[in-house]
Amino acid sequence: MGFLDSYPADLAEWERDARLVKRGFVHPWRSHVGAGNGESFFDALVRDHLWPDSVVFDVGCGHGAYTCALAGGCARAIGVDRDPEVLELARELATERGVGNVEFRPLTFGSGAEGALAEVPERSVDVFVCRRGPVLGRWLDLARRLARPGAVAIGIHPTGPAGAVPPWNSQLPASLRLGRVFGYDEVRSWVTGALPDGDQRVRLEGCWWLDVPERFDDPAQLYARLAGAANAETSYADVKDDLTKLFDGYDGTLELRHTRLVWKVALHS
Ligand SMILES: C[S@@+](CC[C@H](N)C(=O)[O-])C[C@H]1O[C@@H](n2cnc3c(N)ncnc32)[C@H](O)[C@@H]1O
């Protein structure tokens, strides 16, 4: 297992389950992510709020591996997503892993259909988690209805300060170049902009920026990372020589910044 032990949970999960990749959900890659990264911090923060009798609601749960992982620490975990294909895989994973207290439901936030979630009573949810799912403004109203007094919402978004795009980006083959990186302030405003003015019952309780290096020492792995993010059609064979030359120019190691914004909102009723 080796490097996976210190790997952020979201990345390690893809490496451990080849079916996720086979179904085309992501390209896995190997890299070295510094300690204290945002994903690990987010996971620890979420787990600090879990109790054996908690009800957890995972907004934009995707293939549900994280929802299943959280289910072990609470009474009921509900994952919702707009994509029926990922929900099908989520149910499969839950059955395979023997997780009985998790359920996955289709829901598209922002579509006006949020009231249709009859299986989840109002004032019954303790923790809303949003790991790279839809922005808070799309689901805050629903969360306020479903929140038990004292509930919290905790989220994480990839982000980056100005300069998070590495200097070698322009030397990459065009199809692999990183696009725009949203700055910390802009991503923070996705959260704060959703909070009602002057209503102390719903307020930002914490906001953390985490920025650690993610190092690549193999051109094939950087290709996997960039091609996945860009949905590039280019094959590795097409770009291997260019990438190898780029690595040679940087002593064999290229560094990306693994930047995340983690936030926590209190939902008092
Ligand atoms: C980047 S994936 C993250 C999935 C999962 N939370 C994880 O960490 O592995 C974002 C997910 O949010 C879902 N999503 C995005 N916008 C949505 C919306 N408006 N309503 C419901 N789901 C949404 C997508 O379908 C996708 O599965």
GROMACS .gro file of C-alpha atoms in nm, residues 37-187:
model
  151
   37ASN     CA    1  -0.363   1.872   0.312
   38GLY     CA    2  -0.718   2.000   0.276
   39GLU     CA    3  -0.888   1.667   0.215
   40SER     CA    4  -0.751   1.515   0.535
   41PHE     CA    5  -0.837   1.831   0.729
   42PHE     CA    6  -1.194   1.827   0.593
   43ASP     CA    7  -1.239   1.461   0.683
   44ALA     CA    8  -1.114   1.519   1.039
   45LEU     CA    9  -1.347   1.819   1.079
   46VAL     CA   10  -1.649   1.621   0.957
   47ARG     CA   11  -1.568   1.332   1.189
   48ASP     CA   12  -1.542   1.573   1.485
   49HIS     CA   13  -1.914   1.641   1.432
   50LEU     CA   14  -2.028   1.279   1.404
   51TRP     CA   15  -2.194   1.096   1.688
   52PRO     CA   16  -2.339   0.745   1.693
   53ASP     CA   17  -2.693   0.892   1.675
   54SER     CA   18  -2.618   1.157   1.408
   55VAL     CA   19  -2.793   1.182   1.073
   56VAL     CA   20  -2.559   1.286   0.792
   57PHE     CA   21  -2.664   1.428   0.455
   58ASP     CA   22  -2.404   1.418   0.176
   59VAL     CA   23  -2.476   1.683  -0.088
   60GLY     CA   24  -2.350   1.580  -0.434
   61CYS     CA   25  -2.235   1.243  -0.300
   62GLY     CA   26  -2.112   1.110  -0.636
   63HIS     CA   27  -2.027   0.741  -0.623
   64GLY     CA   28  -2.088   0.743  -0.248
   65ALA     CA   29  -1.763   0.600  -0.116
   66TYR     CA   30  -1.729   0.890   0.127
   67THR     CA   31  -2.094   0.862   0.236
   68CYS     CA   32  -2.036   0.491   0.306
   69ALA     CA   33  -1.721   0.575   0.504
   70LEU     CA   34  -1.913   0.826   0.719
   71ALA     CA   35  -2.200   0.583   0.775
   72GLY     CA   36  -1.974   0.383   1.008
   73GLY     CA   37  -1.968   0.677   1.251
   74CYS     CA   38  -2.337   0.774   1.256
   75ALA     CA   39  -2.692   0.638   1.272
   76ARG     CA   40  -2.806   0.723   0.920
   77ALA     CA   41  -2.625   0.857   0.613
   78ILE     CA   42  -2.814   0.992   0.312
   79GLY     CA   43  -2.630   1.066  -0.011
   80VAL     CA   44  -2.800   1.268  -0.284
   81ASP     CA   45  -2.682   1.343  -0.634
   82ARG     CA   46  -2.831   1.446  -0.968
   83ASP     CA   47  -2.650   1.173  -1.161
   84PRO     CA   48  -2.834   0.836  -1.163
   85GLU     CA   49  -2.526   0.652  -1.288
   86VAL     CA   50  -2.310   0.746  -0.990
   87LEU     CA   51  -2.597   0.664  -0.754
   88GLU     CA   52  -2.618   0.317  -0.904
   89LEU     CA   53  -2.249   0.264  -0.828
   90ALA     CA   54  -2.297   0.411  -0.481
   91ARG     CA   55  -2.566   0.153  -0.400
   92GLU     CA   56  -2.343  -0.121  -0.536
   93LEU     CA   57  -2.053  -0.009  -0.316
   94ALA     CA   58  -2.276   0.009  -0.008
   95THR     CA   59  -2.400  -0.347  -0.064
   96GLU     CA   60  -2.050  -0.476  -0.128
   97ARG     CA   61  -1.912  -0.306   0.182
   98GLY     CA   62  -2.203  -0.426   0.395
   99VAL     CA   63  -2.307  -0.071   0.490
  100GLY     CA   64  -2.671  -0.100   0.594
  101ASN     CA   65  -2.740   0.251   0.729
  102VAL     CA   66  -2.674   0.442   0.408
  103GLU     CA   67  -2.918   0.534   0.133
  104PHE     CA   68  -2.873   0.713  -0.197
  105ARG     CA   69  -3.138   0.931  -0.356
  106PRO     CA   70  -3.161   1.129  -0.679
  107LEU     CA   71  -3.192   1.502  -0.632
  108THR     CA   72  -3.090   1.798  -0.844
  109PHE     CA   73  -3.028   2.106  -0.635
  110GLY     CA   74  -3.140   2.431  -0.782
  111SER     CA   75  -3.406   2.260  -0.996
  112GLY     CA   76  -3.693   2.350  -0.765
  113ALA     CA   77  -3.751   1.980  -0.688
  114GLU     CA   78  -3.593   1.990  -0.343
  115GLY     CA   79  -3.926   1.962  -0.164
  116ALA     CA   80  -3.964   1.610  -0.303
  117LEU     CA   81  -3.733   1.453  -0.048
  118ALA     CA   82  -4.014   1.300   0.157
  119GLU     CA   83  -3.796   1.028   0.310
  120VAL     CA   84  -3.600   1.282   0.513
  121PRO     CA   85  -3.815   1.458   0.773
  122GLU     CA   86  -3.771   1.825   0.852
  123ARG     CA   87  -3.544   1.900   1.149
  124SER     CA   88  -3.381   1.558   1.137
  125VAL     CA   89  -3.029   1.613   0.992
  126ASP     CA   90  -2.727   1.691   1.211
  127VAL     CA   91  -2.443   1.726   0.961
  128PHE     CA   92  -2.451   1.828   0.594
  129VAL     CA   93  -2.132   1.750   0.407
  130CYS     CA   94  -2.042   1.876   0.064
  131ARG     CA   95  -1.718   1.736  -0.072
  132ARG     CA   96  -1.671   1.922  -0.397
  133GLY     CA   97  -2.045   1.914  -0.462
  134PRO     CA   98  -2.281   2.197  -0.564
  135VAL     CA   99  -2.230   2.540  -0.408
  136LEU     CA  100  -2.411   2.621  -0.083
  137GLY     CA  101  -2.652   2.867  -0.246
  138ARG     CA  102  -2.814   2.579  -0.434
  139TRP     CA  103  -2.901   2.379  -0.124
  140LEU     CA  104  -2.903   2.610   0.177
  141ASP     CA  105  -3.284   2.649   0.184
  142LEU     CA  106  -3.333   2.274   0.185
  143ALA     CA  107  -3.063   2.231   0.450
  144ARG     CA  108  -3.234   2.485   0.674
  145ARG     CA  109  -3.560   2.291   0.651
  146LEU     CA  110  -3.397   1.955   0.719
  147ALA     CA  111  -3.154   2.076   0.988
  148ARG     CA  112  -3.200   1.972   1.346
  149PRO     CA  113  -3.127   2.254   1.596
  150GLY     CA  114  -2.749   2.286   1.624
  151ALA     CA  115  -2.680   2.129   1.284
  152VAL     CA  116  -2.375   2.224   1.078
  153ALA     CA  117  -2.280   2.219   0.712
  154ILE     CA  118  -1.917   2.145   0.623
  155GLY     CA  119  -1.776   2.174   0.273
  156ILE     CA  120  -1.459   2.164   0.071
  157HIS     CA  121  -1.382   2.311  -0.270
  158PRO     CA  122  -1.065   2.299  -0.476
  159THR     CA  123  -0.937   2.653  -0.511
  160GLY     CA  124  -0.611   2.837  -0.537
  161PRO     CA  125  -0.438   3.165  -0.478
  162ALA     CA  126  -0.324   3.373  -0.770
  163GLY     CA  127  -0.017   3.192  -0.896
  164ALA     CA  128  -0.146   2.841  -0.826
  165VAL     CA  129  -0.109   2.769  -1.195
  166PRO     CA  130   0.254   2.651  -1.222
  167PRO     CA  131   0.506   2.834  -1.438
  168TRP     CA  132   0.546   2.525  -1.661
  169ASN     CA  133   0.176   2.522  -1.754
  170SER     CA  134   0.246   2.713  -2.075
  171GLN     CA  135   0.505   2.451  -2.174
  172LEU     CA  136   0.249   2.170  -2.159
  173PRO     CA  137   0.081   2.036  -2.473
  174ALA     CA  138  -0.222   2.264  -2.519
  175SER     CA  139  -0.477   1.988  -2.451
  176LEU     CA  140  -0.331   1.922  -2.104
  177ARG     CA  141  -0.297   2.279  -1.979
  178LEU     CA  142  -0.465   2.373  -1.656
  179GLY     CA  143  -0.756   2.606  -1.703
  180ARG     CA  144  -0.860   2.884  -1.473
  181VAL     CA  145  -0.800   2.836  -1.101
  182PHE     CA  146  -1.064   3.010  -0.892
  183GLY     CA  147  -0.904   3.227  -0.624
  184TYR     CA  148  -0.965   3.184  -0.251
  185ASP     CA  149  -1.177   3.499  -0.223
  186GLU     CA  150  -1.399   3.401  -0.509
  187VAL     CA  151  -1.454   3.049  -0.377
   0.00000   0.00000   0.00000
